[in-house]
Coordinates of C-alpha atoms and ligand atoms in Angstrom, one line a residue:
X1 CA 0.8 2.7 68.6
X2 CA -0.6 4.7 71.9
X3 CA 2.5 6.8 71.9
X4 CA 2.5 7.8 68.4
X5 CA -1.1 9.2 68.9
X6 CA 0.0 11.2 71.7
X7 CA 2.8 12.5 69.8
X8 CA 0.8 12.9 67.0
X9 CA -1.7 14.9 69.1
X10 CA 0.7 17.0 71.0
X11 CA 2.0 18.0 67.7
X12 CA -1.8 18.9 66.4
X13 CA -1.9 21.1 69.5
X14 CA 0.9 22.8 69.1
X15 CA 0.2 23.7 65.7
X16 CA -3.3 24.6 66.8
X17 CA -2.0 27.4 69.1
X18 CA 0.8 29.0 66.1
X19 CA -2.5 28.8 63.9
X20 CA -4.1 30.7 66.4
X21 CA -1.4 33.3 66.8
X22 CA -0.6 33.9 63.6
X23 CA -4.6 34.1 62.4
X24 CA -4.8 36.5 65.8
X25 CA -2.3 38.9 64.1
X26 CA -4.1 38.2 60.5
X27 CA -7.1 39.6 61.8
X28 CA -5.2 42.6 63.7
X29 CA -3.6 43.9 60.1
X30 CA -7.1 43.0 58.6
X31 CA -9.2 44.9 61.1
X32 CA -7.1 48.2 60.0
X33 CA -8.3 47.8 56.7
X34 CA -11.9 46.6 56.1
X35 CA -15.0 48.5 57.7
X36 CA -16.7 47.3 61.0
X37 CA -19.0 45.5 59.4
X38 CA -17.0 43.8 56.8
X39 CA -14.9 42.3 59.5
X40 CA -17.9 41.3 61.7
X41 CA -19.3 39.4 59.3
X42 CA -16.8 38.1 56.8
X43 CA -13.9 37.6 59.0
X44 CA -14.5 37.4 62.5
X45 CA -16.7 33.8 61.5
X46 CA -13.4 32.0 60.7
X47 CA -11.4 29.8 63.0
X48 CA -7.9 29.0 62.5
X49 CA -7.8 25.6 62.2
X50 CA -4.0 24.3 62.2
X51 CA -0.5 25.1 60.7
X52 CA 1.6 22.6 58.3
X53 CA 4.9 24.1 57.6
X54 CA 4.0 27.1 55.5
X55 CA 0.4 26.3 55.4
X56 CA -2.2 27.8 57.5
X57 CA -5.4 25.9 57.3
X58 CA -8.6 28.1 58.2
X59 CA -12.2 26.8 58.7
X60 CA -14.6 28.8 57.1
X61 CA -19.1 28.3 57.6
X62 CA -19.4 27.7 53.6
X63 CA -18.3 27.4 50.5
X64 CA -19.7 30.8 49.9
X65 CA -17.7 32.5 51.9
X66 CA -14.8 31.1 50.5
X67 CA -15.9 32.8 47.0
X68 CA -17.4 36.2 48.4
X69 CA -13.5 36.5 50.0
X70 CA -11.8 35.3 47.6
X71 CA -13.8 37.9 45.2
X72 CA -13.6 40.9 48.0
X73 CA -10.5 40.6 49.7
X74 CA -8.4 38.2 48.3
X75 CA -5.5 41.4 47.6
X76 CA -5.9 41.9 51.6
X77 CA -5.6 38.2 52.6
X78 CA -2.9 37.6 50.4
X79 CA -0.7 40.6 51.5
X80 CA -1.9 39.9 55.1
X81 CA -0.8 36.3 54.7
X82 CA 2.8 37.3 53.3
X83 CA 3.5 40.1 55.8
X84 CA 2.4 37.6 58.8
X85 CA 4.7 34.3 57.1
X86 CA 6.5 35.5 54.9
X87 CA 6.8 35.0 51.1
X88 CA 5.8 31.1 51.1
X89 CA 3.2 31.5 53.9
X90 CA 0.0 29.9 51.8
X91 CA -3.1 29.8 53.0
X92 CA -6.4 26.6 52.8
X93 CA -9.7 27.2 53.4
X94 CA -11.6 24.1 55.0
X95 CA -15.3 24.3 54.8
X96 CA -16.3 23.7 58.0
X97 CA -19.8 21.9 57.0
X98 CA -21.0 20.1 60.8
X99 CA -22.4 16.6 59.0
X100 CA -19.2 16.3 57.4
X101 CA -16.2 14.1 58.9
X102 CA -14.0 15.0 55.4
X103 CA -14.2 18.7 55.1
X104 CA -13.9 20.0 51.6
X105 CA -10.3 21.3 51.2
X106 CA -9.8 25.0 49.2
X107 CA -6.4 26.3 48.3
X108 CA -6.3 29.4 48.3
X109 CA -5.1 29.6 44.7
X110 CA -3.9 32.8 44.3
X111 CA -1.4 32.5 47.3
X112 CA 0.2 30.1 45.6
X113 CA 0.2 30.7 42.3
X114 CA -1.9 33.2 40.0
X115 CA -4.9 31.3 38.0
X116 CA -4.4 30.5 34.7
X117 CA -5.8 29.0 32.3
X118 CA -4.9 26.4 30.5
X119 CA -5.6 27.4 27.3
X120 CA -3.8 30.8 27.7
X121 CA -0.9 29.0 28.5
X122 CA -1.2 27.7 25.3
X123 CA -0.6 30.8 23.4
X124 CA 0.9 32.7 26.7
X125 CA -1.6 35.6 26.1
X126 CA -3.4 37.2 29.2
X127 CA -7.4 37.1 28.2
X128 CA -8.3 38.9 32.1
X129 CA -11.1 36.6 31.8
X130 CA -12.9 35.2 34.8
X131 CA -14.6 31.5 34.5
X132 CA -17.3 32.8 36.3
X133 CA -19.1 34.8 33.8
X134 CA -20.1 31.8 31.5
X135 CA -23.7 31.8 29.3
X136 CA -24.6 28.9 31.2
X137 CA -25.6 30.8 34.2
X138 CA -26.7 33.7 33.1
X139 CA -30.5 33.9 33.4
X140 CA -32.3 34.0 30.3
X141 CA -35.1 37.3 30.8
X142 CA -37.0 39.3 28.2
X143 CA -35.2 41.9 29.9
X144 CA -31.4 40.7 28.6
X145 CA -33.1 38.7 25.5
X146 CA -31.9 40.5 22.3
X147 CA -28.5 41.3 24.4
X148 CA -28.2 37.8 25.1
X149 CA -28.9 36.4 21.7
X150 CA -26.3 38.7 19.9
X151 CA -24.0 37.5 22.4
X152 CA -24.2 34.1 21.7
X153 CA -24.1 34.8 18.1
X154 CA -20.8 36.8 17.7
X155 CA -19.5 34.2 20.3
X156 CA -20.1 31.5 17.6
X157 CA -18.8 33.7 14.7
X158 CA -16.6 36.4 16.4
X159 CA -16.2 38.8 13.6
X160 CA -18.4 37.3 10.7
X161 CA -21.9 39.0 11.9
X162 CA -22.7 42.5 11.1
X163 CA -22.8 42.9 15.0
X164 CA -19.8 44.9 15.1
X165 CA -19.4 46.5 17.3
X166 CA -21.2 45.0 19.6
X167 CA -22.4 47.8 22.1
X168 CA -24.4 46.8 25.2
X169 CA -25.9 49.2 27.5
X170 CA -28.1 49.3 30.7
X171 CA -27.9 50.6 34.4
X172 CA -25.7 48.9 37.3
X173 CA -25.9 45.5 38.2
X174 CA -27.6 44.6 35.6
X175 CA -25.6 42.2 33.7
X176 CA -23.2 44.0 30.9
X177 CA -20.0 42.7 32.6
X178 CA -21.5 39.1 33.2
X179 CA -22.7 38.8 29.1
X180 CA -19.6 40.4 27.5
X181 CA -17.3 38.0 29.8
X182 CA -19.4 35.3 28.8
X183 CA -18.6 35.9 25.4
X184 CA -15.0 35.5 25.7
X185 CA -14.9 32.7 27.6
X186 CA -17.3 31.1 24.6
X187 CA -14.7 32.3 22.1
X188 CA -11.2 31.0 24.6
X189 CA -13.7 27.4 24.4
X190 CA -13.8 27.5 20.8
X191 CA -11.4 29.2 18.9
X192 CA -8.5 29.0 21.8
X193 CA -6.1 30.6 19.4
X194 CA -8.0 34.0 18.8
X195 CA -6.3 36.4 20.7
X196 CA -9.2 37.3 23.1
X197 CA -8.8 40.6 25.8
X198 CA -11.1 41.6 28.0
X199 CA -10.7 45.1 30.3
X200 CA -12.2 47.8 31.2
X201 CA -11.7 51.4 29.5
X202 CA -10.5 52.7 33.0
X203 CA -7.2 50.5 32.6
X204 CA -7.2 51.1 29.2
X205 CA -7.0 54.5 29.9
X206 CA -4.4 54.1 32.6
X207 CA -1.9 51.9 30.4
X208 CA -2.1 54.3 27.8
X209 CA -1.0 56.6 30.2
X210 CA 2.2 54.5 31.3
X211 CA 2.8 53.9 27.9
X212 CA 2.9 57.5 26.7
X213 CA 5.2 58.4 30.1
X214 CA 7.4 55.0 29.0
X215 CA 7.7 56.4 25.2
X216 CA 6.0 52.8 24.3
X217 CA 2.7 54.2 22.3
X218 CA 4.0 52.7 19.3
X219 CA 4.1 49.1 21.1
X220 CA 1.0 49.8 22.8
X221 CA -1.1 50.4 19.7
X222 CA 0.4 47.6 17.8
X223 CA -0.8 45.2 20.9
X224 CA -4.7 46.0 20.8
X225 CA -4.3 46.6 16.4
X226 CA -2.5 42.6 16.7
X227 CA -6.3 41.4 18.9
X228 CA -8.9 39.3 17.1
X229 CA -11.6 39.9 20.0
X230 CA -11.5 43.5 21.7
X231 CA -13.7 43.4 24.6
X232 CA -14.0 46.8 26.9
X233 CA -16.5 47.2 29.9
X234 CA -17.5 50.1 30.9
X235 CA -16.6 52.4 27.9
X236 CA -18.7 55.7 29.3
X237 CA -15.0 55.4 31.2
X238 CA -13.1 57.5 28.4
X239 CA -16.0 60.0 27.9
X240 CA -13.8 63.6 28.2
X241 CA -10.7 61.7 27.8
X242 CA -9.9 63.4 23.9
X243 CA -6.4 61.7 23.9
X244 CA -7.3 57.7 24.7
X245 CA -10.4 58.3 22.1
X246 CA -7.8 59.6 19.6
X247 CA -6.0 56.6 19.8
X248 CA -9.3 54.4 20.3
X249 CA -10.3 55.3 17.4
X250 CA -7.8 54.2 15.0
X251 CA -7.5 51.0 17.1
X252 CA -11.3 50.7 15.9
X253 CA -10.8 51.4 13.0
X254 CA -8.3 48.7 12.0
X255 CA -10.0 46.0 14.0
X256 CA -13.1 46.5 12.7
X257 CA -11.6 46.8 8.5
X258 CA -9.5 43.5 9.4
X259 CA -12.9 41.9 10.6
X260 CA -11.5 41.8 13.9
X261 CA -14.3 41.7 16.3
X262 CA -15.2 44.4 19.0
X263 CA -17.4 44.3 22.0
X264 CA -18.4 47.4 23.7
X265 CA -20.2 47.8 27.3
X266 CA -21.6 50.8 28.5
X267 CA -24.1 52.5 31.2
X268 CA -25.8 54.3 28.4
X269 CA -26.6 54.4 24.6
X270 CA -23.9 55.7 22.1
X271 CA -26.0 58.9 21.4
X272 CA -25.9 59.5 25.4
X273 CA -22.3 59.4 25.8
X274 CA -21.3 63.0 26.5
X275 CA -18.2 64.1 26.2
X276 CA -17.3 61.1 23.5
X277 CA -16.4 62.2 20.0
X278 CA -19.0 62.2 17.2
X279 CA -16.7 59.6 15.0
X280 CA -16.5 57.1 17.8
X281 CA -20.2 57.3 18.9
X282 CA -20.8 56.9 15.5
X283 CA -19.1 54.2 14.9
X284 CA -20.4 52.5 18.0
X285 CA -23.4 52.5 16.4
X286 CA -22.5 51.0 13.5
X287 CA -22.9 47.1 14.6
X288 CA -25.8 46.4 17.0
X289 CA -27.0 48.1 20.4
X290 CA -28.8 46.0 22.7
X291 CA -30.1 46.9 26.2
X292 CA -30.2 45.0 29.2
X293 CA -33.0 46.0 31.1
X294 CA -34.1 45.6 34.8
X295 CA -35.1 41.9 35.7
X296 CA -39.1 41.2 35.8
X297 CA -40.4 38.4 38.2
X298 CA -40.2 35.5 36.7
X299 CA -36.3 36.3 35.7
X300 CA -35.4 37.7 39.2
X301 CA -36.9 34.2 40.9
X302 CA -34.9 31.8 38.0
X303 CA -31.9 34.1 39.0
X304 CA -32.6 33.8 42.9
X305 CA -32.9 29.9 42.1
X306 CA -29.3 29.7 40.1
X307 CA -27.4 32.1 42.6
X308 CA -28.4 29.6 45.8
X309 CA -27.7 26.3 43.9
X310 CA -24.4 27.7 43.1
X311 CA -23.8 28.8 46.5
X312 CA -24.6 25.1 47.2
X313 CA -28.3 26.2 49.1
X314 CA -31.7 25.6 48.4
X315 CA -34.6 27.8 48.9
X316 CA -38.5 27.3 49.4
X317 CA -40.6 28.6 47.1
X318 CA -42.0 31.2 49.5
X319 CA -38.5 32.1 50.8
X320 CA -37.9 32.5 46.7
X321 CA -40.8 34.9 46.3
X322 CA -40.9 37.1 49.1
X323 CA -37.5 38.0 48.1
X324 CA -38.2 38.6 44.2
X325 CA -41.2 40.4 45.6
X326 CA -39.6 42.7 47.9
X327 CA -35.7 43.0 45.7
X328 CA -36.7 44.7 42.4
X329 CA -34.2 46.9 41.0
X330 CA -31.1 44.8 40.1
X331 CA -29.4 41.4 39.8
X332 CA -26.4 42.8 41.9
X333 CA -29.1 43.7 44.6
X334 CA -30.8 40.2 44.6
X335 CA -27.0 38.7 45.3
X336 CA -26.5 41.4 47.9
X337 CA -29.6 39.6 49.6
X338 CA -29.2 36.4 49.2
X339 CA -25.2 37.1 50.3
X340 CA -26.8 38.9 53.5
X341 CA -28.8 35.8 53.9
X342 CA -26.2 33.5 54.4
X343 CA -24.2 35.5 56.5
X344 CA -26.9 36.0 58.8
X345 CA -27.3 32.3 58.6
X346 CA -24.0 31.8 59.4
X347 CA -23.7 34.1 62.0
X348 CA -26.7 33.1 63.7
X349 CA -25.7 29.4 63.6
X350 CA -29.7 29.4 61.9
X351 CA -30.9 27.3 58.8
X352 CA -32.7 29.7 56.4
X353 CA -36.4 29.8 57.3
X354 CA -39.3 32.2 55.7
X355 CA -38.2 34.1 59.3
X356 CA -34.5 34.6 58.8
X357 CA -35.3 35.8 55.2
X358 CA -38.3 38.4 56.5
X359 CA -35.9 39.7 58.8
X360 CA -33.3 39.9 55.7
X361 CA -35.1 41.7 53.6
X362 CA -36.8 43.9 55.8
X363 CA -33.0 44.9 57.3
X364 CA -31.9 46.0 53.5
X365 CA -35.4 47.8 53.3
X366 CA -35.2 49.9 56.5
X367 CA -31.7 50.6 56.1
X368 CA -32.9 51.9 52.7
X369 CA -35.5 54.1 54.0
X370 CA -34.4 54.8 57.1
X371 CA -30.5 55.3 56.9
X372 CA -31.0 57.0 53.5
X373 CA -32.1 60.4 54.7
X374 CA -30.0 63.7 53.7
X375 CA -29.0 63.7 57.3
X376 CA -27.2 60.4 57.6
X377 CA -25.8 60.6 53.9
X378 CA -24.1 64.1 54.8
X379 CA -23.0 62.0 58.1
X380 CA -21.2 59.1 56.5
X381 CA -20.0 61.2 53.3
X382 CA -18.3 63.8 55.9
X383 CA -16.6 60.5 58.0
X384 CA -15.1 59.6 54.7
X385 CA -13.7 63.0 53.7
X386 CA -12.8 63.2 56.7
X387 CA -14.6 66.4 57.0
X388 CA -16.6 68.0 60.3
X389 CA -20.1 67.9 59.1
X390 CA -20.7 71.2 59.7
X391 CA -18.5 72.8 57.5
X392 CA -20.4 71.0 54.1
X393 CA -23.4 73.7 55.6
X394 CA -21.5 76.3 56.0
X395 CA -19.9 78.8 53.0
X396 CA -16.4 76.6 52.9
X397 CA -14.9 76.8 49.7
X398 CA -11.7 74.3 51.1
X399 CA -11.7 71.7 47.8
X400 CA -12.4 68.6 49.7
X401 CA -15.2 70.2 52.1
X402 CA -16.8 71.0 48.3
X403 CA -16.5 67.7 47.6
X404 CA -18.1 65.9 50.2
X405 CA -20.8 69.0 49.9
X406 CA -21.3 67.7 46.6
X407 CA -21.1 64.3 46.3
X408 CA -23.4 64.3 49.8
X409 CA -26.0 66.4 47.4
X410 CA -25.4 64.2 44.4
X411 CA -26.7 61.3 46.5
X412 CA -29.2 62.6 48.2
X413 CA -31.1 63.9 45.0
X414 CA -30.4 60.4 43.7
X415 CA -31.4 58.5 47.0
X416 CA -34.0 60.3 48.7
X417 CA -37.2 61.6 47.2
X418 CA -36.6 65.1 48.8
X419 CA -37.0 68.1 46.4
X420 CA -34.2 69.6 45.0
X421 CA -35.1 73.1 47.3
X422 CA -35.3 70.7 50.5
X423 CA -31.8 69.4 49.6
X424 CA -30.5 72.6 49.6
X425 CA -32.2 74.3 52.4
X426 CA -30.4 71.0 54.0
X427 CA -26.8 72.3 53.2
X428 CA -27.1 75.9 54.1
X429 CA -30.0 77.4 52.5
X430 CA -28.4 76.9 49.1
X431 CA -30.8 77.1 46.2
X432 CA -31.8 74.6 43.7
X433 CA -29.3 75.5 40.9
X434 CA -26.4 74.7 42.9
X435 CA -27.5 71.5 43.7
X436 CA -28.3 70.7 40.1
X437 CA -24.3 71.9 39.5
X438 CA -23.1 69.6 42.1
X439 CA -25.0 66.8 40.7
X440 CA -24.2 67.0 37.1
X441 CA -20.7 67.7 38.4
X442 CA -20.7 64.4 40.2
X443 CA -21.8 62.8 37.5
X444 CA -19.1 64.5 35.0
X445 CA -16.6 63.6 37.9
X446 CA -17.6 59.9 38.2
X447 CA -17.4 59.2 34.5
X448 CA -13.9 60.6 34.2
X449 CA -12.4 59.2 37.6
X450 CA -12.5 55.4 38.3
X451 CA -11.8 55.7 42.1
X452 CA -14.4 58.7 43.1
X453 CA -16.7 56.1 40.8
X454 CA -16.1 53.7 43.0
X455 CA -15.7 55.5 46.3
X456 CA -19.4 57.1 45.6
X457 CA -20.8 53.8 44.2
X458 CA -19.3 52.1 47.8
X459 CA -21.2 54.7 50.1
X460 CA -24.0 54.0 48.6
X461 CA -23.9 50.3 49.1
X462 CA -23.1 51.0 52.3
X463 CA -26.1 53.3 53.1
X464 CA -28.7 50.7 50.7
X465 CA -27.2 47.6 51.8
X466 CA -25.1 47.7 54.4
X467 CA -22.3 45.9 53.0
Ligands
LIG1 P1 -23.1 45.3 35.4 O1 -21.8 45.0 34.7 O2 -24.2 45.5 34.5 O3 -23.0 46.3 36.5 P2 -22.7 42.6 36.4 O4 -22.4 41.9 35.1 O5 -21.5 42.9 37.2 O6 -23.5 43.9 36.1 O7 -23.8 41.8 37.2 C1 -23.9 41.9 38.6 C2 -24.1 40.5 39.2 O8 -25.3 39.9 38.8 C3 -23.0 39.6 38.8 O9 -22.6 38.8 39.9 C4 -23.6 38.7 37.7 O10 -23.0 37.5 37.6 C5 -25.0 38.7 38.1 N1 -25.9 38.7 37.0 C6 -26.3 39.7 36.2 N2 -27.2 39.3 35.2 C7 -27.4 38.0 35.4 C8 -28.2 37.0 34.8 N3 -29.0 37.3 33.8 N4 -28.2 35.7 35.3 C9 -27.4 35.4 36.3 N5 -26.6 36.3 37.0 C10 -26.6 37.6 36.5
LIG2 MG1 -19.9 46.0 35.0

């Protein structure tokens, strides 16, 4: 019996040490591809915990950080994982939770197989829905109150309201991809032989694309003419794109004649959409428009309240309003705190007290007054361009030196409360009409091109939260 522990513990070592060597070159191939910080705080935390065959088990502080990666970087750890092991290298997470002698196992699911669900198996059709937006946790506000109500109704009757289309609108972080998700996943619940699609009008731009370069139009349009429930996110997306609205439009037009029901998201109202044809911002107007607006109080605490239970924490009352006090402008922002929370929790090897969260807050405050001065935007903007800060103040007319010049004016007029003269005396004594070019050319820019959208909308988390 005594031998077979030792042999059973030499073994355990052994495997300790691979699971150290292999997670050591994980994290090599990981550090080349994630920010400073990222790594610090989302990476560095886990342990390698032991190999089994093809398995690497990895302890992780929390549950959380299981879902934050899995939602981040799961791409990155999965390709990390394969190039380190090789094709059937999987990966667990074990939630390393102190009191607990049976840590919670997690596979890591899309390692070993990609999610689906059940009832897409059933009619094999890809919804691109995730489980996580349901209407069960999202927070009731006057601020989402008429969006939310027409969602649930179309969601009961997809089709059979005059809601359609469906077009909701608000700023970022708000809650448009959260509502129009939950709305699927309500139909997929109750009428599981709808077909139900959900993307954005970025990659419904882009397939069109492939399918005009394949020769497949014809196929492609008779896909999204066969859907019962069209919903696109983000439809500002194919503003000044004349050839995707062409086709949009007659997609529209058939779905919406065959009482087929469509569900529209954007970051402004139909009538604001330019560069979007007059039919098709007509006919988004035709069903019902419903804002989201920014949370007030009450909402952002009930939100605060629902985010921690699901990240499996709860918060005192005081820790709950100091942060819906001091966190205002949007739910995505109220997550990035409560995320920053727990990873300075977790980092710190610290429960969360009134003291941790003070010091929270007030880092995502100062680094949004302090780090969001012209100088330091023009700083990171010209690291990543990859451009020498003093050319963007000089008269370079190189295309990516204008680019960073722009995109470092676009976000200073839209971060900082400087003037639009002081932001350009800032960049050469330029006057204020150029900077009102670059900014409306930004703008024109990150409505037509997903990847400068997202590039600009990243340097700007970085420079309000840090993350
Ligand atoms: P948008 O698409 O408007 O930019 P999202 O739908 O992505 O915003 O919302 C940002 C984050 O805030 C998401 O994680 C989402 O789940 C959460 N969220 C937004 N509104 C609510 C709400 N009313 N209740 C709970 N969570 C919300
Ligand atoms: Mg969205």
């Amino acid at each position: 019996m005594d031998n077979l522990k030792i042999s059973i513990k030499s073994k355990h070592k052994k495997s300790v040490k691979n699971s150290s060597l292999i997670w050591k070159e994980c994290l090599r191939i990981i550090k080349q591809n994630v920010s400073n910080i990222t790594y610090n705080t989302w990476f560095l935390p886990i342990k390698p915990f032991e190999l089994e065959e093809n398995t690497l088990k990895i302890h992780v502080p929390n549950n959380f950080f299981v879902e934050w990666i899995e939602e981040h970087y799961n791409t990155l750890i999965n390709q990390t994982i394969r190039q380190v092991m090789g094709h059937d290298g999987k990966l667990v997470y074990i939630i390393n939770d102190d009191s607990d002698d049976d840590p919670t196992l997690f596979d890591n699911p899309t390692v070993e197989a990609p999610k689906i669900n059940p009832k897409q198996e059933e009619n094999n059709f890809e919804t691109n829905l995730s489980p996580r937006y349901q209407f069960d946790n999202f927070i009731k506000g006057e601020s989402n109150q008429l969006a939310r109500a027409a969602a649930i109704a179309i969601s009961e009757n997809p089709g059979q309201t005059s809601f359609n289309p469906l077009f909701i609108y608000g700023g970022v972080g708000l809650g448009k991809t959260h509502l129009i998700q939950a709305i699927g996943n309500n139909i997929l619940k109750k009428f599981p032989h709808k077909k139900n699609i959900y993307l954005s009008a970025d990659i419904f731009t882009t397939q069109f694309v492939d399918a005009i370069q394949s020769n497949n139009v014809g196929e492609f349009s008779s896909f999204y003419n066969n859907i019962d429930v069209l919903i696109i996110d983000d439809i500002q997306f194919l503003t000044g794109r004349e050839k995707t609205q062409d086709l949009f439009f007659h997609i529209f037009n058939n779905l919406h004649q065959a009482r087929k029901q469509i569900i529209l998201s954007s970051d402004r109202p139909p009538k604001d959409l330019k560069g979007m044809s007059d039919r098709l911002i007509s006919r988004f107007q035709w069903g019902l428009s419903a804002d989201i607006q920014a949370p007030d109080f009450e909402t952002r605490i009930a939100i605060l309240k629902n985010k921690g239970d699901s990240f499996g924490i709860s918060l005192s009352n005081e820790i709950l309003d100091y942060i819906a006090y001091n966190i205002t402008s949007n739910i995505r922002e109220l997550e990035g705190c409560l995320i920053k929370l727990l990873a300075n929790a977790s980092l710190s090897g610290k429960e969360i007290d009134f003291e941790l969260t003070r010091k929270t807050v007030k880092e995502i405050s100062t680094r949004k007054e302090a780090n969001i001065s012209i100088d330091n935007i023009t700083k990171l903007v010209c690291e990543e361009f990859k451009v020498d800060e003093n050319k963007v103040r000089e008269k370079n007319r190189k295309k990516e030196v204008v680019l960073a010049r722009q995109i470092a004016m676009f976000l200073s007029k839209k971060l900082t409360k400087a003037s639009l003269k002081t932001i350009g005396l800032h960049f050469g004594g330029r006057d204020h009409s150029t900077v009102i070019h670059a900014f409306n050319n930004i703008e024109k820019l990150t409505a037509e091109d997903v990847s400068l959208n997202e590039l600009v909308n990243g340097l700007r988390n970085k420079l309000e939260l840090g993350i």
